[in-house]
mmCIF file of N, CA and C in Angstrom:
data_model
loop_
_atom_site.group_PDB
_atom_site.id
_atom_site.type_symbol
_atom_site.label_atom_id
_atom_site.label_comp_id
_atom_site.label_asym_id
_atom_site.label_seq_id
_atom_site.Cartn_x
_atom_site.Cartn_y
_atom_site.Cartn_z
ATOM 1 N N UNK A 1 30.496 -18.632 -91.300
ATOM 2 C CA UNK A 1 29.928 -18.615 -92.642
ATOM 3 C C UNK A 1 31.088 -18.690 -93.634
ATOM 4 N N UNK A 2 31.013 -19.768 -94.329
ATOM 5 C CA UNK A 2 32.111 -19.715 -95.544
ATOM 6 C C UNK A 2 32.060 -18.672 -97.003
ATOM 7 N N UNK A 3 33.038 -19.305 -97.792
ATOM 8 C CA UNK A 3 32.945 -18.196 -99.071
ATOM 9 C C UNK A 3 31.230 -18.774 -99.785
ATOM 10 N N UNK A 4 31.295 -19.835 -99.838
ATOM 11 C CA UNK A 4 29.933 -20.264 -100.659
ATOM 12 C C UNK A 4 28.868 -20.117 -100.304
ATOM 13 N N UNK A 5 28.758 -19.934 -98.968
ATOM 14 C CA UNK A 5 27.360 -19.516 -98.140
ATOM 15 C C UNK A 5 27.122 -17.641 -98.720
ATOM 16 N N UNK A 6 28.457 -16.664 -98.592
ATOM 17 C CA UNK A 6 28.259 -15.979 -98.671
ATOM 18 C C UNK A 6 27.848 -15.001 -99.874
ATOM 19 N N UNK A 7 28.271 -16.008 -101.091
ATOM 20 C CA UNK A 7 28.554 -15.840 -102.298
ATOM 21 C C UNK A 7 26.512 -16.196 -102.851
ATOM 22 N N UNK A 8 25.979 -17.246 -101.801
ATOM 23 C CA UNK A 8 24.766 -17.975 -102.499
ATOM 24 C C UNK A 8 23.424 -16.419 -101.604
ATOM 25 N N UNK A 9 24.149 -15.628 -100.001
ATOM 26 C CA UNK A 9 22.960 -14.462 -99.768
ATOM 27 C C UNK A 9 23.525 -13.931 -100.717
ATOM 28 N N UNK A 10 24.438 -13.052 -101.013
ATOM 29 C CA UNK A 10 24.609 -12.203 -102.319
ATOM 30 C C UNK A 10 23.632 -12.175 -103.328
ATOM 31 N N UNK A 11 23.822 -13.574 -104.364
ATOM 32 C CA UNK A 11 22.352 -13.950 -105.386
ATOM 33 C C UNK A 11 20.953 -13.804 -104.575
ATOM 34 N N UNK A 12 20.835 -14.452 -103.617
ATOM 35 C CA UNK A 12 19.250 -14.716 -103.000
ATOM 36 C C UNK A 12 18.859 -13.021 -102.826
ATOM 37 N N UNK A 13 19.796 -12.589 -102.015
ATOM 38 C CA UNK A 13 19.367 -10.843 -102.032
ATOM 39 C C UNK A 13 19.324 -10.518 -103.388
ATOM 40 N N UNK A 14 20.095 -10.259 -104.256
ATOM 41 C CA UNK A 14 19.636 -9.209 -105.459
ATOM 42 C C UNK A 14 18.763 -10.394 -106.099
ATOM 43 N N UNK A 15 18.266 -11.855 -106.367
ATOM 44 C CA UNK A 15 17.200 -12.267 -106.959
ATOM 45 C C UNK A 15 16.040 -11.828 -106.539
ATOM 46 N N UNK A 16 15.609 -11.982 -105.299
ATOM 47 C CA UNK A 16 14.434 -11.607 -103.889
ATOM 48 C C UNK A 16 14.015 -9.812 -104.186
ATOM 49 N N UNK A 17 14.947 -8.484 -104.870
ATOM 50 C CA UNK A 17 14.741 -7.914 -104.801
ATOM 51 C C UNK A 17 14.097 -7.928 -106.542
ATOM 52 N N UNK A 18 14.885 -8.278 -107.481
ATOM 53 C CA UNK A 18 14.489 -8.697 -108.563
ATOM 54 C C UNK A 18 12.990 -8.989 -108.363
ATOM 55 N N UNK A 19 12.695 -10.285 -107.757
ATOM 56 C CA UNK A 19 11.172 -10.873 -107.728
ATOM 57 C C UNK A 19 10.519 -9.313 -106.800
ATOM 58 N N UNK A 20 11.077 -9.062 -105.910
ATOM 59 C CA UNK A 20 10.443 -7.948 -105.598
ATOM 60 C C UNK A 20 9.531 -6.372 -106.508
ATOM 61 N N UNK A 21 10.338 -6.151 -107.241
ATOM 62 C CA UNK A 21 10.351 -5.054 -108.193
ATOM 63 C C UNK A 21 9.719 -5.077 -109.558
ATOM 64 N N UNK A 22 9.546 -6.359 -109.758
ATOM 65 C CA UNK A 22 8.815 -7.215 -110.827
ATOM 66 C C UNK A 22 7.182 -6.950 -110.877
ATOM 67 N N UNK A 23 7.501 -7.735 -109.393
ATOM 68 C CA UNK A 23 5.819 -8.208 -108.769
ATOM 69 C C UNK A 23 5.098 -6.805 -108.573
ATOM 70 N N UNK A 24 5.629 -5.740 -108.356
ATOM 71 C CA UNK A 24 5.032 -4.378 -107.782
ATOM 72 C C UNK A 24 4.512 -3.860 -109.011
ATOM 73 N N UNK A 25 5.816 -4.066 -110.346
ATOM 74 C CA UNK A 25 5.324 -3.646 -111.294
ATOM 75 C C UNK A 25 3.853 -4.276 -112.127
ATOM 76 N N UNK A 26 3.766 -5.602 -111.767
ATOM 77 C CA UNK A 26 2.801 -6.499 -112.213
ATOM 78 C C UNK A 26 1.262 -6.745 -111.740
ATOM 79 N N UNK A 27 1.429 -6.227 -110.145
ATOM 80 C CA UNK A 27 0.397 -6.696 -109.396
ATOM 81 C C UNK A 27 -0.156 -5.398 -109.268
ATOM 82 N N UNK A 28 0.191 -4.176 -110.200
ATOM 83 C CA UNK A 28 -0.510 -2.717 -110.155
ATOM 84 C C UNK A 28 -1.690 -2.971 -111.383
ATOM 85 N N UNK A 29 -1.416 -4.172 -112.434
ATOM 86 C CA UNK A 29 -2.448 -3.918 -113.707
ATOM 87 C C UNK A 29 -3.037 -5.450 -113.757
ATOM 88 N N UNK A 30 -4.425 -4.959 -113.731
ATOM 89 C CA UNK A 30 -5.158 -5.956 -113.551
ATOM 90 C C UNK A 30 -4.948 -7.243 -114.494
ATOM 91 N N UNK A 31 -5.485 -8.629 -114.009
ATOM 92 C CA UNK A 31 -5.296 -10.198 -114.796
ATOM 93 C C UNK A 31 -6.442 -10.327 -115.339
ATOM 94 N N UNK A 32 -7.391 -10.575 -114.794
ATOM 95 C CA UNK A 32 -9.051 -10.085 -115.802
ATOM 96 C C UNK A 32 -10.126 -9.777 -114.559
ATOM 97 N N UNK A 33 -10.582 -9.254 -115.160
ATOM 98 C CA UNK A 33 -11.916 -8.506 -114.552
ATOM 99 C C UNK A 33 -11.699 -8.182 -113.066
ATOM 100 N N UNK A 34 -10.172 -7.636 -113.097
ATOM 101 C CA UNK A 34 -10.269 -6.473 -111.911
ATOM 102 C C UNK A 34 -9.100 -8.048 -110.609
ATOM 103 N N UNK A 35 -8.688 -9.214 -111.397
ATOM 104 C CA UNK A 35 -8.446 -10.096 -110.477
ATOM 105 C C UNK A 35 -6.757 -9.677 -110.466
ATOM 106 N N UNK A 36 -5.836 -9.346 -109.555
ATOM 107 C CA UNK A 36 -4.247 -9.222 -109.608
ATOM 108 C C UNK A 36 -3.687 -10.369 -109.556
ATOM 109 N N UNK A 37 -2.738 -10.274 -110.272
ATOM 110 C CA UNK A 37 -1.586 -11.683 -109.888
ATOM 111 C C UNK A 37 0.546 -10.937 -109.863
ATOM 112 N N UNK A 38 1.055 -11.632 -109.478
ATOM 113 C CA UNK A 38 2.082 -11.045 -109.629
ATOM 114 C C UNK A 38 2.822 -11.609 -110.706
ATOM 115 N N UNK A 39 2.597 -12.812 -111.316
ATOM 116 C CA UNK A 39 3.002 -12.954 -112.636
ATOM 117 C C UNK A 39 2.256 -13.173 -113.897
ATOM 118 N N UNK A 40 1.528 -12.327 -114.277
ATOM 119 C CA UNK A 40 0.997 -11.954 -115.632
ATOM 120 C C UNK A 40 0.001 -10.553 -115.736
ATOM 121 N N UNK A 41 -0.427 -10.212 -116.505
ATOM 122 C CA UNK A 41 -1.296 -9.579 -116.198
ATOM 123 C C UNK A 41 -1.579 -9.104 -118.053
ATOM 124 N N UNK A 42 -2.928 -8.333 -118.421
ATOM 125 C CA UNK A 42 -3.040 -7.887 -119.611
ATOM 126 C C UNK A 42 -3.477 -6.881 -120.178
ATOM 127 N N UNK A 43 -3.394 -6.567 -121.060
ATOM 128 C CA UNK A 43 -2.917 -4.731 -121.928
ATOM 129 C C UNK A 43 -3.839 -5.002 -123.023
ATOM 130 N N UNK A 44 -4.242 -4.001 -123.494
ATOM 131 C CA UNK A 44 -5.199 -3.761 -124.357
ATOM 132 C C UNK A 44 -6.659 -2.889 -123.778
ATOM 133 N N UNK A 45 -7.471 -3.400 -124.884
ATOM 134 C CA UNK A 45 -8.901 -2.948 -125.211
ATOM 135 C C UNK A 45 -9.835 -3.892 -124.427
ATOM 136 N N UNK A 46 -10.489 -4.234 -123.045
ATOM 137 C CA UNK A 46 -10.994 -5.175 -122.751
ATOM 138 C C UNK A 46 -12.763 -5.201 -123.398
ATOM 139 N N UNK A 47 -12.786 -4.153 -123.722
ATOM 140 C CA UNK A 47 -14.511 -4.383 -124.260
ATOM 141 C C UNK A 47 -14.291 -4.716 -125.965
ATOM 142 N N UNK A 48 -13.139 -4.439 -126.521
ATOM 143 C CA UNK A 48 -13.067 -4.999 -127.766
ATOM 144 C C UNK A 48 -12.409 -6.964 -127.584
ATOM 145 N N UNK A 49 -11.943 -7.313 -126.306
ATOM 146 C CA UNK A 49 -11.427 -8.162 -126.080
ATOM 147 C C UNK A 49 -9.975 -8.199 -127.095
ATOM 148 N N UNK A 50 -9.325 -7.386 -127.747
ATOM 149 C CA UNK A 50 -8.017 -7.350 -128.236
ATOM 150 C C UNK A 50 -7.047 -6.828 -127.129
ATOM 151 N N UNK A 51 -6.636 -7.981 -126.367
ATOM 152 C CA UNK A 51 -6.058 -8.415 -125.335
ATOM 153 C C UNK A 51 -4.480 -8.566 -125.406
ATOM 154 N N UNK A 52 -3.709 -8.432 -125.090
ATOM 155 C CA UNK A 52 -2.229 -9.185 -125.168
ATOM 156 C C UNK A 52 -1.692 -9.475 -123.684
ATOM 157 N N UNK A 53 -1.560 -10.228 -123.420
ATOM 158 C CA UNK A 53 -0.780 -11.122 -122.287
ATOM 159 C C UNK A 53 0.266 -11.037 -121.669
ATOM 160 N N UNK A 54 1.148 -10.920 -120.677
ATOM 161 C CA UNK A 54 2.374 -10.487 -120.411
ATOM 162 C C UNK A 54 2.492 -11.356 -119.415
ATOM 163 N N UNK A 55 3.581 -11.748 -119.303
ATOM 164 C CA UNK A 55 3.999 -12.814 -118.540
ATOM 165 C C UNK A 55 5.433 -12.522 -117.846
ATOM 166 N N UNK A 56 5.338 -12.176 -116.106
ATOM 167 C CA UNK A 56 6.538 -12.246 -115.476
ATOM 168 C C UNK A 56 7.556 -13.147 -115.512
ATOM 169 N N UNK A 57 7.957 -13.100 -116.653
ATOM 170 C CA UNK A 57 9.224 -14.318 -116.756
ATOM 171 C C UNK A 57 10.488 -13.599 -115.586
ATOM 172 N N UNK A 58 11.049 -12.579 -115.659
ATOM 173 C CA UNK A 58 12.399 -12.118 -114.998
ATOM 174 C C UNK A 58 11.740 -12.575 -113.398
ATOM 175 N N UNK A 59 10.653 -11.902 -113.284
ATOM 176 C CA UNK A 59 10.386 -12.034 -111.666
ATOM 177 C C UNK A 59 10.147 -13.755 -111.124
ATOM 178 N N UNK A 60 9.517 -14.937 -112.296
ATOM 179 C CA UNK A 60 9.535 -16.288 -111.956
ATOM 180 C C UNK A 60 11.163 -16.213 -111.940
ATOM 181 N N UNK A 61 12.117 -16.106 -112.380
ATOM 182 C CA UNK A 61 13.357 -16.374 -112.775
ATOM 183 C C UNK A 61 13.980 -15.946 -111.487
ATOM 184 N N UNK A 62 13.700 -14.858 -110.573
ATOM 185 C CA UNK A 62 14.119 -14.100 -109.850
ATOM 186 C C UNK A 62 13.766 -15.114 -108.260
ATOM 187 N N UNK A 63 12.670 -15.501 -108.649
ATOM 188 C CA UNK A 63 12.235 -16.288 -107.131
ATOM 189 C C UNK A 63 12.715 -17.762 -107.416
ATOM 190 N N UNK A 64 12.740 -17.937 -108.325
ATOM 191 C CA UNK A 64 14.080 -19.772 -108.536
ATOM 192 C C UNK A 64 14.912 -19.674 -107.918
ATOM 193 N N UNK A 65 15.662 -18.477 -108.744
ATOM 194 C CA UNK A 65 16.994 -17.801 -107.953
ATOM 195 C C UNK A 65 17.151 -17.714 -106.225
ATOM 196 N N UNK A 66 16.084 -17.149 -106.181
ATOM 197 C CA UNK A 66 16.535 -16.940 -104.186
ATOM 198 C C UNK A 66 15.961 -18.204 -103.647
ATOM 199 N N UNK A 67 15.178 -19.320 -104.065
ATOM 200 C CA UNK A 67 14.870 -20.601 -103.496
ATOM 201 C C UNK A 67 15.754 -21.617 -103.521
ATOM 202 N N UNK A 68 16.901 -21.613 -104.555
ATOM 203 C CA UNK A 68 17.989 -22.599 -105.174
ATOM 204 C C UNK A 68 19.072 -21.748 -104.165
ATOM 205 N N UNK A 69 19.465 -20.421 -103.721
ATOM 206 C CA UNK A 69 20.520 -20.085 -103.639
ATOM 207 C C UNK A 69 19.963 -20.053 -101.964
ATOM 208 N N UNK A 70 18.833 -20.183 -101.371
ATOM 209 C CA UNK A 70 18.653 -20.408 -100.350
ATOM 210 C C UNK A 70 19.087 -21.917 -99.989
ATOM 211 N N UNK A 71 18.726 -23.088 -100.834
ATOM 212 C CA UNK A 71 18.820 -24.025 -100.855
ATOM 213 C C UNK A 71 20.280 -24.436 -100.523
ATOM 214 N N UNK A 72 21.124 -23.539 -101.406
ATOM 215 C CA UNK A 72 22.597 -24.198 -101.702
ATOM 216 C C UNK A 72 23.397 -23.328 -99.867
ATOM 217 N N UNK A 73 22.886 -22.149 -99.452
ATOM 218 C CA UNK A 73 22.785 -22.100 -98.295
ATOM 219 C C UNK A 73 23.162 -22.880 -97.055
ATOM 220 N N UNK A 74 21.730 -23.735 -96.964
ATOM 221 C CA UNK A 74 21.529 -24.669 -96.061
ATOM 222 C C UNK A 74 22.534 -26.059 -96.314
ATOM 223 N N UNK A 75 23.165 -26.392 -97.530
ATOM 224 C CA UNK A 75 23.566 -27.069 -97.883
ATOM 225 C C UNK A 75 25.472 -27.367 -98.139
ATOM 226 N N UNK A 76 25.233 -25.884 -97.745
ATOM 227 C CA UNK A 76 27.073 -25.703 -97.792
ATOM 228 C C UNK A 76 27.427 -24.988 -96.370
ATOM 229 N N UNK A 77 26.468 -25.466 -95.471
ATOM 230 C CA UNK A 77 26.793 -25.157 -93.830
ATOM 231 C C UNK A 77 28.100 -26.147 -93.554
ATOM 232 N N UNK A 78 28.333 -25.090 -92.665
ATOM 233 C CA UNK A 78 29.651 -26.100 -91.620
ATOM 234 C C UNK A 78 29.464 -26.772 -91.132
ATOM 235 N N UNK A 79 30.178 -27.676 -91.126
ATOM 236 C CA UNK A 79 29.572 -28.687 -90.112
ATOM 237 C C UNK A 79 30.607 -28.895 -88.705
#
């Protein structure tokens, strides 16, 4: 395993735990009418419908991260 292979698990681990820690926080509060998702979910009053939206941006950001640094991985093998 070279320096760049080792340098790209480094990112993929702390992104992967990132998307990890995100999603737990996200997929505890419901998306509508009781449906989970791990990136969004919404806050408020649902019988007044004054709603606000939240959107897992860090945790999408987090799983790029470990798919690209998995990618660069496979790609900076020895040959």
């Amino acid at each position: 395993m070279n320096n760049n292979q080792k340098m790209f698990i480094i990112i993929a681990v702390m992104a992967f735990s990132t998307f990890v820690i995100t999603s737990f926080w996200y997929v505890d509060r419901p998306w509508y009418n009781g449906e989970f998702s791990f990136f969004r979910y919404l806050s408020g009053r649902f019988d007044t419908h004054n709603l606000n939206e939240h959107t897992n941006w860090l945790g999408i950001a987090g799983l790029i991260l470990t798919i690209g640094s998995l990618l660069g991985f496979f790609l900076f093998k020895d040959k």
